Amino acid sequence: MKTLKILLAYALIFEQVAFPMAGLFAQDAPPSADKNFAQDLQGPSGEEGGPILEGAAYSDAPPPASMPQGQVPGAPIESVQVGGAPKDAPMYEEMETVSPLDRKIGPIRLKGAPLSTFLDVVSAQSKVNFIITEGLEAKTITVFLRKTTVREALELLLRVKGLTYQRIGKSNTYVVQKRSADMPNLITKIYTLNYIPLIPIASAGEELAAITSADVSSGGGQQGGGQQGGDNKGGKEADSEKGIAILTIVRSVLSKKYGKLAIDPRTNTLIVTDVMEVFPQVEQIIAELDKKAPQILIEAQIVEINTDRMNELGIEWGGSRGEMAYFAGPARLTDYGLRPGFYSGDQWKQFFPVTSDVGESSAGGGAGAIDPIFSTGQQSSKGVYYGIFSLAQLQAIFRALISKGEARYLGKPKIVAMNNKTAMIMIARDAAVGSKSVVSSAGGSAGSSSTGSERVRVGLVLKVTPQVNKEGFITMIVQPSYSDLVSSAITVQGETVLDPVSRGVSTMVRVKNGQTVVIGGMLSSTENKTIKKVPLLGYIPIIGWLFTSVSSRRTNTDLVIFLTPTILVD
């Protein structure tokens, strides 16, 4: 704090001495200078602006009609009054909305003037204080400026002379000094992008995974866990800049030795540090790429029609598998090889036990039950279980049925997409296609088993990537896909499994603004026909119809998509 007070005291003393000397230098200007030189230095106007101009071009331009009055170089400036309140603004402000170097200055016309005179004029017009280190007073400068900023004047003029400047704290005072011989002439500029986002843009697959639930049945929820260990700084920066093409383009024009590029996603700004010669090309790239991209409203109409028709006609004999009769023969128990005296007597000659050993009661089921061993479960006095011959399965069913079903789905989703950005519409579900069992064990010990269902995501996914050209035409890459489940012809452990069936289209079309594109032809048709006949009798002409049953089923699914892109006008 003590050092800062000493520097401020030197600044006030320098102002008292430098301004009168600047007036002397201004009076020594050649007589060929503009006679309105003093009037041109009276501060910036509200209308003027432009680059550095030559003397001839500037002399022809008349001064503005109204111009705020400023101090003439060489006149004493107003400072702090002794014993009174200060007239100038406080040196340290709590909040700085605009940097002092961004203040407007001009016009300035100097030819062969000392550097102190140039800084005096800049200080008078911008209220920015300068401290010149020893040995720089003799440097001369020639400048013709109209409306510009303090920053641009210092960047263009001081750096050409091998000088640099540094701000003292948060004050309006800057120290001008020589640049080190081994230090490169580096400049740092901040560019705020208006339309290019500095946030990573995910791919279509990543966006699809973000808006859908994880497929935990097949381990989908654990994907991506293998790539770990990317905790280093370079990996994090690469991930944060993934998908931002402008960063790669700007880095390609920076110098390999001194060029540095940083981003601030919060304010959407680029911070570029490099030598002065690189910045014109960087600014040209940003000006050409950072443009407002058009937005396209995509209206989709998805129509799905399912038609199911079933015909059943004829006479069906027997049960579901053609059973006509059932016969179960008689049975009798035996204790051969287990009865007493089998090995030491003559009981081995008897295959069945005697009737008295069997009894007349039955431990089996009732009279109506059919058992493959004991038939009806009823036994005689000789120990024989009665068999059965049943014609209860002999039945004739006359079928005459025609059924027809029709289902229609109509969806009208709308989505707004940026130019060359993929938009996605998904209507899907995770359907179970079968069961699975997982057995886990550790170290050869008995493990645990779990049973679950295997699921597959089925439904409609529509991807559209629009691109607008200068003539108002829209080129679209359209990729609709539809998946469904059908019954499989095989069974697993007695259970019927399902097979996923997919239909999709990938095409590129060019349409006018507001024109509708129709994508159709994704038709799926399935027909099953079953004929049941009684052997021999079913093949007799005419009479065979009485012993034949025909069942047919046809299923049709048609999917049509209507797309209407419209360019949104801001």
Coordinates of C-alpha atoms in Angstrom, one line a residue, residues 8-548:
L8 CA 0.3 7.9 -7.2
A9 CA 2.3 10.9 -5.9
Y10 CA 4.8 10.5 -8.8
A11 CA 1.8 10.4 -11.2
L12 CA 0.4 13.7 -9.9
I13 CA 3.8 15.4 -10.1
F14 CA 4.3 14.1 -13.6
E15 CA 1.0 15.5 -14.7
Q16 CA 1.9 19.0 -13.4
V17 CA 5.2 18.9 -15.4
A18 CA 4.3 16.9 -18.5
F19 CA 1.3 19.0 -19.6
P20 CA 3.1 22.3 -19.9
M21 CA 5.9 20.6 -21.8
A22 CA 3.4 19.0 -24.1
G23 CA 2.1 22.4 -24.9
L24 CA 5.6 23.5 -26.0
F25 CA 6.0 20.5 -28.3
A26 CA 2.6 21.2 -29.8
Q27 CA 3.6 24.8 -30.5
D28 CA 6.8 23.6 -32.3
A29 CA 4.7 21.7 -34.9
P30 CA 5.5 22.6 -38.5
P31 CA 3.4 25.4 -40.0
S32 CA 2.0 23.0 -42.6
A33 CA -0.1 21.3 -40.0
D34 CA -3.8 21.8 -40.0
K35 CA -4.9 25.2 -38.6
N36 CA -7.8 23.5 -36.8
F37 CA -5.4 21.1 -34.9
A38 CA -6.5 22.5 -31.6
Q39 CA -10.1 22.1 -32.4
D40 CA -9.6 18.5 -33.6
L41 CA -8.2 17.6 -30.2
Q42 CA -11.3 18.7 -28.3
G43 CA -12.6 15.2 -27.8
P44 CA -14.5 12.5 -29.8
S45 CA -17.7 13.2 -31.5
G46 CA -20.7 11.0 -31.6
E47 CA -20.7 10.3 -35.3
E48 CA -17.1 9.9 -36.4
G49 CA -15.3 6.6 -36.6
G50 CA -12.8 4.8 -38.8
P51 CA -9.3 3.4 -39.1
I52 CA -6.0 5.2 -39.1
L53 CA -6.0 7.7 -41.9
E54 CA -3.3 9.5 -43.8
G55 CA -2.8 13.2 -43.4
A56 CA -4.1 14.1 -46.8
A57 CA -7.3 12.2 -46.4
Y58 CA -7.9 13.6 -43.0
S59 CA -7.3 17.2 -43.9
D60 CA -10.2 17.1 -46.4
A61 CA -12.7 15.9 -43.9
P62 CA -14.5 18.8 -42.2
P63 CA -14.9 18.8 -38.4
P64 CA -18.3 17.9 -37.0
A65 CA -20.8 20.7 -36.4
S66 CA -21.1 20.0 -32.7
M67 CA -18.2 18.6 -30.6
P68 CA -17.8 18.4 -26.9
Q69 CA -15.2 20.8 -25.6
G70 CA -12.1 19.1 -24.2
Q71 CA -8.8 20.3 -22.9
V72 CA -6.1 21.5 -25.3
P73 CA -2.8 19.6 -24.8
G74 CA -0.5 21.7 -22.7
A75 CA -3.2 23.2 -20.5
P76 CA -3.1 22.3 -16.8
I77 CA -5.5 19.7 -15.8
E78 CA -7.9 19.9 -12.9
S79 CA -6.5 18.1 -9.8
V80 CA -7.3 17.7 -6.2
Q81 CA -7.8 21.0 -4.4
V82 CA -5.9 21.5 -1.2
G83 CA -8.3 21.7 1.7
G84 CA -11.4 20.9 -0.4
A85 CA -13.2 17.9 -1.8
P86 CA -11.7 16.1 -4.9
K87 CA -13.3 17.0 -8.2
D88 CA -12.2 13.8 -10.1
A89 CA -13.8 10.4 -9.8
P90 CA -12.4 8.1 -7.1
M91 CA -9.3 6.2 -8.1
Y92 CA -10.8 2.8 -7.1
E93 CA -14.3 1.9 -8.1
E94 CA -16.3 -0.9 -6.5
M95 CA -17.6 -2.2 -9.9
E96 CA -16.1 -1.5 -13.3
T97 CA -18.6 -1.9 -16.1
V98 CA -16.3 -0.7 -18.9
S99 CA -12.5 -1.0 -18.9
P100 CA -10.7 2.4 -19.1
L101 CA -8.9 1.1 -22.3
D102 CA -12.3 0.7 -24.0
R103 CA -13.1 4.4 -23.8
K104 CA -13.4 6.3 -27.2
I105 CA -10.7 8.8 -28.2
G106 CA -10.0 10.9 -31.3
P107 CA -9.3 12.6 -33.5
I108 CA -5.5 12.7 -32.9
R109 CA -3.0 14.1 -35.5
L110 CA 0.6 14.1 -34.5
K111 CA 3.7 14.2 -36.8
G112 CA 7.1 13.5 -35.3
A113 CA 5.9 14.4 -31.8
P114 CA 7.4 12.9 -28.6
L115 CA 5.8 9.9 -27.1
S116 CA 4.9 12.0 -24.0
T117 CA 2.8 14.3 -26.2
F118 CA 0.8 11.4 -27.7
L119 CA 0.1 10.0 -24.2
D120 CA -0.8 13.5 -23.0
V121 CA -3.5 13.8 -25.8
V122 CA -4.8 10.3 -25.0
S123 CA -5.0 11.1 -21.3
A124 CA -6.8 14.3 -21.9
Q125 CA -9.5 12.7 -24.0
S126 CA -9.9 9.4 -22.0
K127 CA -9.1 10.5 -18.4
V128 CA -6.5 7.7 -18.3
N129 CA -3.2 8.4 -16.6
F130 CA 0.1 7.2 -17.9
I131 CA 3.5 6.9 -16.2
I132 CA 6.6 6.8 -18.6
T133 CA 9.7 5.1 -17.4
E134 CA 13.0 6.8 -17.7
G135 CA 14.6 7.0 -21.2
L136 CA 11.4 7.0 -23.2
E137 CA 10.8 10.7 -23.5
A138 CA 12.9 11.1 -26.6
K139 CA 10.9 8.5 -28.7
T140 CA 8.9 10.2 -31.4
I141 CA 5.7 9.1 -33.0
T142 CA 3.6 10.1 -36.0
V143 CA -0.1 9.2 -35.8
F144 CA -3.3 10.2 -37.6
L145 CA -6.3 8.8 -35.8
R146 CA -9.9 9.6 -35.9
K147 CA -12.3 7.7 -33.6
T148 CA -10.8 4.7 -31.9
T149 CA -10.3 3.2 -28.4
V150 CA -7.4 3.6 -26.0
R151 CA -6.7 -0.1 -26.2
E152 CA -6.4 0.0 -30.0
A153 CA -4.2 3.0 -30.0
L154 CA -1.8 1.4 -27.5
E155 CA -1.8 -1.9 -29.2
L156 CA -1.0 -0.4 -32.6
L157 CA 1.5 2.2 -31.6
L158 CA 3.3 1.3 -28.4
R159 CA 4.0 -2.3 -29.4
V160 CA 5.4 -1.1 -32.7
K161 CA 8.0 0.9 -30.7
G162 CA 8.9 -2.2 -28.6
L163 CA 7.0 -0.9 -25.6
T164 CA 4.5 -2.5 -23.2
Y165 CA 2.1 -1.2 -20.6
Q166 CA 0.8 -2.5 -17.3
R167 CA -2.1 -1.3 -15.1
I168 CA -1.6 -0.4 -11.5
G169 CA -4.2 -2.3 -9.5
K170 CA -7.7 -1.2 -10.4
S171 CA -6.8 2.4 -11.0
N172 CA -6.9 4.4 -14.2
T173 CA -3.1 4.6 -14.2
Y174 CA -0.9 2.6 -16.6
V175 CA 2.9 2.4 -16.6
V176 CA 4.6 2.5 -20.1
Q177 CA 7.9 0.7 -20.2
K178 CA 10.3 -1.1 -22.5
R179 CA 9.7 -4.6 -23.4
S180 CA 12.2 -7.3 -22.6
A181 CA 14.4 -8.3 -25.5
D182 CA 13.7 -12.1 -25.1
M183 CA 9.9 -11.6 -24.4
P184 CA 7.8 -12.1 -27.5
N185 CA 5.3 -9.5 -28.6
L186 CA 2.2 -11.5 -27.4
I187 CA -1.3 -10.2 -27.4
T188 CA -4.4 -11.6 -25.6
K189 CA -7.8 -11.0 -27.0
I190 CA -11.2 -12.1 -25.9
Y191 CA -13.9 -13.0 -28.6
T192 CA -17.5 -13.5 -27.6
L193 CA -19.3 -15.9 -29.9
N194 CA -22.9 -15.1 -30.6
Y195 CA -24.2 -18.2 -32.4
I196 CA -21.6 -20.9 -32.0
P197 CA -22.1 -22.7 -28.6
L198 CA -18.9 -23.6 -26.7
I199 CA -20.5 -26.7 -25.1
P200 CA -19.9 -30.2 -26.3
I201 CA -22.5 -31.5 -28.8
A202 CA -23.4 -35.1 -28.3
S203 CA -23.7 -37.6 -31.2
A204 CA -27.1 -39.1 -32.2
G205 CA -26.3 -42.3 -30.3
E206 CA -25.5 -40.4 -27.1
E207 CA -28.6 -38.3 -27.4
L208 CA -30.7 -41.5 -27.9
A209 CA -29.2 -43.0 -24.8
A210 CA -29.8 -39.9 -22.8
I211 CA -33.6 -39.8 -23.5
T212 CA -34.3 -43.5 -23.0
S213 CA -34.1 -45.8 -20.0
A214 CA -31.1 -48.0 -19.6
D215 CA -31.4 -51.6 -20.9
V216 CA -30.6 -53.3 -17.6
S217 CA -31.6 -56.8 -18.9
S218 CA -28.7 -57.1 -21.3
G219 CA -26.2 -55.1 -19.3
G220 CA -26.9 -51.9 -21.2
G221 CA -26.9 -49.9 -18.0
Q222 CA -23.3 -50.8 -17.3
Q223 CA -21.9 -49.8 -20.6
G224 CA -19.1 -47.2 -20.6
G225 CA -17.8 -48.3 -17.3
G226 CA -14.7 -49.7 -18.7
Q227 CA -13.2 -46.4 -19.8
Q228 CA -11.9 -45.1 -16.5
G229 CA -8.7 -43.6 -15.4
G230 CA -9.1 -40.5 -17.6
D231 CA -8.6 -38.2 -14.6
N232 CA -5.7 -36.3 -16.2
K233 CA -6.1 -32.7 -17.2
G234 CA -5.6 -33.4 -20.9
G235 CA -8.4 -36.0 -21.0
K236 CA -10.8 -33.6 -19.3
E237 CA -10.0 -30.8 -21.7
A238 CA -10.4 -33.2 -24.7
D239 CA -13.8 -34.3 -23.4
S240 CA -15.0 -30.7 -22.8
E241 CA -13.9 -29.6 -26.3
K242 CA -15.3 -32.7 -28.1
G243 CA -17.6 -31.7 -31.0
I244 CA -16.6 -28.0 -31.1
A245 CA -15.2 -27.6 -34.5
I246 CA -14.3 -23.9 -34.3
L247 CA -11.7 -24.7 -31.6
T248 CA -9.8 -27.0 -34.0
I249 CA -10.0 -24.4 -36.8
V250 CA -8.7 -21.5 -34.7
R251 CA -5.9 -23.7 -33.3
S252 CA -4.8 -24.5 -36.8
V253 CA -3.8 -20.9 -37.5
L254 CA -2.1 -20.2 -34.2
S255 CA 1.6 -20.2 -34.0
K256 CA 3.0 -23.5 -32.6
K257 CA 5.4 -21.9 -30.2
Y258 CA 3.4 -19.1 -28.6
G259 CA -0.3 -19.7 -29.6
K260 CA -2.7 -20.6 -26.8
L261 CA -6.5 -20.9 -26.9
A262 CA -8.8 -21.2 -23.9
I263 CA -12.6 -21.2 -23.7
D264 CA -15.1 -20.0 -21.1
P265 CA -18.4 -21.9 -21.7
R266 CA -20.2 -19.8 -19.1
T267 CA -19.8 -16.5 -21.2
N268 CA -19.3 -18.3 -24.5
T269 CA -16.0 -16.6 -25.2
L270 CA -12.7 -17.5 -26.7
I271 CA -9.4 -16.3 -25.1
V272 CA -6.6 -16.2 -27.7
T273 CA -3.0 -15.4 -26.9
D274 CA -0.5 -15.2 -29.7
V275 CA 1.7 -12.8 -31.7
M276 CA 0.1 -9.8 -33.4
E277 CA 0.3 -11.2 -37.0
V278 CA -2.0 -14.1 -36.2
F279 CA -5.1 -12.1 -35.0
P280 CA -6.3 -10.8 -38.4
Q281 CA -6.7 -14.4 -39.6
V282 CA -8.4 -15.4 -36.4
E283 CA -10.8 -12.5 -36.6
Q284 CA -11.6 -13.4 -40.2
I285 CA -12.3 -17.0 -39.3
I286 CA -14.6 -16.0 -36.4
A287 CA -16.4 -13.4 -38.6
E288 CA -17.1 -16.0 -41.3
L289 CA -18.2 -18.8 -39.0
D290 CA -20.0 -17.1 -36.2
K291 CA -23.2 -16.4 -38.1
K292 CA -26.8 -17.0 -37.3
A293 CA -27.8 -20.5 -38.5
P294 CA -31.4 -20.9 -39.6
Q295 CA -33.9 -23.0 -37.6
I296 CA -36.3 -25.5 -39.1
L297 CA -39.6 -26.6 -37.8
I298 CA -40.2 -30.2 -38.6
E299 CA -43.8 -31.4 -38.4
A300 CA -44.2 -35.2 -38.7
Q301 CA -47.4 -37.2 -39.1
I302 CA -46.9 -40.9 -38.4
V303 CA -49.8 -43.2 -39.5
E304 CA -49.7 -46.9 -38.7
I305 CA -52.5 -49.2 -39.8
N306 CA -52.8 -52.8 -38.5
T307 CA -55.3 -55.1 -40.1
D308 CA -56.0 -58.6 -38.7
R309 CA -58.4 -61.0 -40.4
M310 CA -59.1 -64.6 -39.3
N311 CA -61.3 -67.3 -41.0
E312 CA -62.3 -70.6 -39.4
L313 CA -64.6 -73.0 -41.3
G314 CA -65.2 -76.8 -41.2
I315 CA -65.8 -79.6 -38.8
E316 CA -63.1 -80.5 -36.2
W317 CA -63.1 -84.0 -34.9
G318 CA -61.6 -85.1 -31.7
G319 CA -59.7 -82.9 -29.3
S320 CA -57.2 -80.1 -30.0
R321 CA -54.7 -82.7 -31.2
G322 CA -57.1 -85.1 -32.9
E323 CA -57.8 -87.5 -30.0
M324 CA -60.7 -89.9 -30.8
A325 CA -60.6 -92.5 -28.0
Y326 CA -58.5 -93.4 -24.9
F327 CA -57.7 -96.9 -23.7
A328 CA -55.9 -97.8 -20.5
G329 CA -55.3 -101.6 -19.9
P330 CA -55.7 -103.5 -16.6
A331 CA -52.8 -103.6 -14.1
R332 CA -51.8 -105.7 -11.0
L333 CA -49.2 -105.2 -8.3
T334 CA -46.3 -107.5 -7.9
D335 CA -43.8 -108.2 -5.1
Y336 CA -41.5 -110.5 -7.1
G337 CA -38.1 -110.8 -5.4
L338 CA -39.3 -109.1 -2.2
R339 CA -41.7 -111.5 -0.6
P340 CA -40.7 -113.8 2.3
G341 CA -39.3 -117.2 1.2
F342 CA -38.3 -116.0 -2.2
Y343 CA -34.7 -117.2 -1.9
S344 CA -35.2 -119.9 0.7
G345 CA -38.5 -121.4 -0.4
D346 CA -40.6 -121.8 -3.5
Q347 CA -42.2 -118.3 -3.6
W348 CA -40.1 -117.5 -6.6
K349 CA -42.4 -119.5 -8.7
Q350 CA -45.3 -117.0 -8.2
F351 CA -45.0 -113.8 -10.2
F352 CA -48.0 -112.0 -8.6
P353 CA -48.8 -112.1 -4.9
V354 CA -51.8 -114.0 -3.7
T355 CA -55.1 -112.3 -3.6
S356 CA -55.3 -112.3 0.2
D357 CA -52.1 -110.3 0.3
V358 CA -53.5 -107.5 -1.9
G359 CA -56.8 -106.8 -0.4
E360 CA -60.0 -105.5 -2.1
S361 CA -59.6 -101.8 -1.3
S362 CA -57.6 -99.3 -3.4
A363 CA -55.3 -96.6 -2.4
G364 CA -55.6 -95.0 -5.8
G365 CA -58.1 -92.4 -7.1
G366 CA -61.8 -92.6 -7.7
A367 CA -63.6 -94.3 -10.4
G368 CA -63.4 -91.3 -12.7
A369 CA -59.6 -91.0 -12.5
I370 CA -57.3 -92.4 -15.2
D371 CA -53.9 -93.5 -13.9
P372 CA -51.2 -94.9 -16.3
I373 CA -50.4 -97.7 -13.8
F374 CA -53.6 -98.5 -12.0
S375 CA -56.1 -97.4 -14.7
T376 CA -59.3 -96.5 -12.9
G377 CA -58.0 -97.4 -9.4
Q378 CA -60.6 -100.0 -8.9
Q379 CA -59.5 -103.6 -8.4
S380 CA -61.1 -107.0 -8.3
S381 CA -61.0 -109.7 -5.7
K382 CA -58.0 -111.2 -7.5
G383 CA -56.0 -108.0 -7.0
V384 CA -56.3 -106.9 -10.7
Y385 CA -57.0 -103.2 -11.4
Y386 CA -59.6 -102.6 -14.0
G387 CA -58.7 -100.9 -17.3
I388 CA -60.8 -98.4 -19.2
F389 CA -61.8 -97.7 -22.8
S390 CA -63.2 -94.2 -23.2
L391 CA -64.7 -92.5 -26.3
A392 CA -65.2 -89.2 -24.4
Q393 CA -62.7 -87.5 -26.7
L394 CA -64.7 -88.4 -29.8
Q395 CA -66.4 -85.1 -30.6
A396 CA -67.2 -83.1 -33.7
I397 CA -67.1 -79.3 -33.5
F398 CA -68.5 -77.3 -36.4
R399 CA -66.6 -74.0 -36.8
A400 CA -67.8 -71.1 -38.9
L401 CA -66.1 -67.9 -37.8
I402 CA -64.9 -64.8 -39.6
S403 CA -63.2 -62.1 -37.5
K404 CA -61.6 -58.8 -38.6
G405 CA -59.7 -56.3 -36.6
E406 CA -58.3 -52.9 -37.5
A407 CA -56.2 -50.6 -35.5
R408 CA -54.8 -47.2 -36.4
Y409 CA -52.2 -45.0 -34.7
L410 CA -51.8 -41.4 -35.6
G411 CA -49.0 -39.3 -34.1
K412 CA -48.3 -35.6 -34.8
P413 CA -45.0 -34.7 -33.1
K414 CA -43.3 -31.4 -33.8
I415 CA -39.7 -30.4 -33.2
V416 CA -37.4 -27.5 -34.0
A417 CA -33.9 -28.2 -35.2
M418 CA -30.9 -26.1 -36.0
N419 CA -29.3 -26.2 -39.4
N420 CA -27.2 -29.4 -39.9
K421 CA -28.2 -30.7 -36.4
T422 CA -29.9 -34.1 -36.1
A423 CA -33.4 -34.1 -34.6
M424 CA -34.8 -37.3 -33.1
I425 CA -38.3 -38.4 -32.4
M426 CA -38.7 -41.8 -30.7
I427 CA -41.8 -43.7 -29.6
A428 CA -40.6 -47.0 -28.2
R429 CA -41.0 -49.5 -25.4
D430 CA -38.8 -52.2 -23.8
A431 CA -40.6 -55.4 -24.5
A432 CA -39.8 -58.8 -23.0
V433 CA -38.8 -61.4 -25.6
G434 CA -37.9 -64.3 -23.3
S435 CA -36.6 -65.4 -19.9
K436 CA -33.0 -65.8 -18.8
S437 CA -31.3 -67.4 -15.8
V438 CA -28.0 -66.2 -14.3
V439 CA -26.0 -68.5 -12.1
S440 CA -23.1 -67.0 -10.1
S441 CA -20.6 -68.8 -8.0
A442 CA -17.4 -67.8 -6.2
G443 CA -14.4 -70.1 -5.6
G444 CA -16.1 -73.3 -6.5
S445 CA -18.7 -73.0 -3.8
A446 CA -22.4 -73.3 -4.4
G447 CA -23.6 -70.1 -6.0
S448 CA -26.9 -68.3 -6.4
S449 CA -29.2 -68.2 -9.4
S450 CA -31.6 -65.5 -10.5
T451 CA -34.2 -65.5 -13.2
G452 CA -35.3 -62.5 -15.2
S453 CA -36.6 -61.4 -18.5
E454 CA -34.6 -60.5 -21.6
R455 CA -35.9 -57.2 -23.1
V456 CA -35.4 -55.5 -26.4
R457 CA -36.3 -51.9 -27.3
V458 CA -39.0 -51.9 -30.0
G459 CA -41.0 -49.0 -31.5
L460 CA -40.5 -46.1 -33.9
V461 CA -37.3 -44.0 -34.1
L462 CA -37.2 -41.1 -36.6
K463 CA -34.0 -39.1 -37.3
V464 CA -34.0 -36.0 -39.4
T465 CA -31.0 -33.8 -40.3
P466 CA -32.0 -30.6 -42.2
Q467 CA -29.8 -28.3 -44.2
V468 CA -30.9 -25.0 -45.7
N469 CA -29.2 -23.4 -48.7
K470 CA -29.3 -19.8 -50.0
E471 CA -32.1 -20.5 -52.4
G472 CA -34.5 -21.6 -49.6
F473 CA -34.4 -25.3 -50.4
I474 CA -34.1 -27.8 -47.5
T475 CA -32.0 -30.9 -47.9
M476 CA -32.9 -33.5 -45.4
I477 CA -31.4 -36.9 -44.4
V478 CA -34.4 -38.9 -43.2
Q479 CA -33.9 -42.2 -41.3
P480 CA -37.1 -43.8 -40.0
S481 CA -37.0 -47.2 -38.4
Y482 CA -39.7 -49.4 -36.9
S483 CA -39.3 -52.6 -34.9
D484 CA -41.9 -55.0 -33.6
L485 CA -42.1 -58.5 -32.1
V486 CA -43.5 -61.7 -33.7
S487 CA -43.9 -65.2 -32.2
S488 CA -41.0 -67.5 -32.9
A489 CA -41.3 -70.9 -34.4
I490 CA -39.2 -72.4 -31.6
T491 CA -39.8 -72.8 -27.9
V492 CA -37.3 -72.6 -25.1
Q493 CA -38.1 -74.9 -22.1
G494 CA -41.7 -75.1 -23.2
E495 CA -42.1 -71.3 -23.4
T496 CA -42.8 -69.4 -26.6
V497 CA -40.2 -66.7 -27.4
L498 CA -40.5 -63.6 -29.5
D499 CA -38.4 -62.5 -32.5
P500 CA -37.7 -58.8 -33.1
V501 CA -38.6 -57.6 -36.7
S502 CA -37.3 -54.3 -38.0
R503 CA -38.2 -52.1 -40.9
G504 CA -36.3 -48.9 -41.8
V505 CA -35.5 -46.4 -44.6
S506 CA -32.5 -44.1 -45.1
T507 CA -32.8 -41.4 -47.7
M508 CA -31.7 -37.9 -48.6
V509 CA -34.3 -35.6 -50.2
R510 CA -34.5 -31.9 -51.2
V511 CA -37.7 -30.0 -50.8
K512 CA -39.0 -26.5 -50.8
N513 CA -39.8 -24.6 -47.7
G514 CA -43.2 -25.9 -46.4
Q515 CA -43.4 -28.8 -48.9
T516 CA -44.4 -32.3 -47.5
V517 CA -42.4 -35.4 -48.0
V518 CA -44.1 -38.8 -47.8
I519 CA -42.2 -41.9 -46.8
G520 CA -44.2 -45.2 -47.2
G521 CA -43.8 -48.7 -48.4
M522 CA -42.9 -50.1 -44.9
L523 CA -45.5 -52.8 -45.2
S524 CA -45.4 -56.0 -43.3
S525 CA -47.8 -58.9 -44.1
T526 CA -48.1 -62.2 -42.3
E527 CA -50.5 -65.1 -43.3
N528 CA -50.9 -68.4 -41.4
K529 CA -53.2 -71.2 -42.6
T530 CA -53.9 -74.4 -40.7
I531 CA -55.9 -77.4 -42.1
K532 CA -57.0 -80.3 -39.9
K533 CA -58.3 -83.5 -41.5
V534 CA -59.4 -86.9 -40.2
P535 CA -57.1 -89.6 -41.8
L536 CA -58.6 -91.3 -44.8
L537 CA -62.0 -89.8 -44.4
G538 CA -60.7 -86.3 -44.8
Y539 CA -59.3 -87.0 -48.3
I540 CA -62.5 -88.4 -49.8
P541 CA -63.9 -86.0 -52.4
I542 CA -67.0 -84.0 -51.3
I543 CA -67.5 -86.2 -48.2
G544 CA -64.0 -85.3 -46.9
W545 CA -65.3 -81.8 -46.2
L546 CA -67.2 -83.2 -43.3
F547 CA -64.0 -84.3 -41.8
T548 CA -61.9 -81.2 -42.5

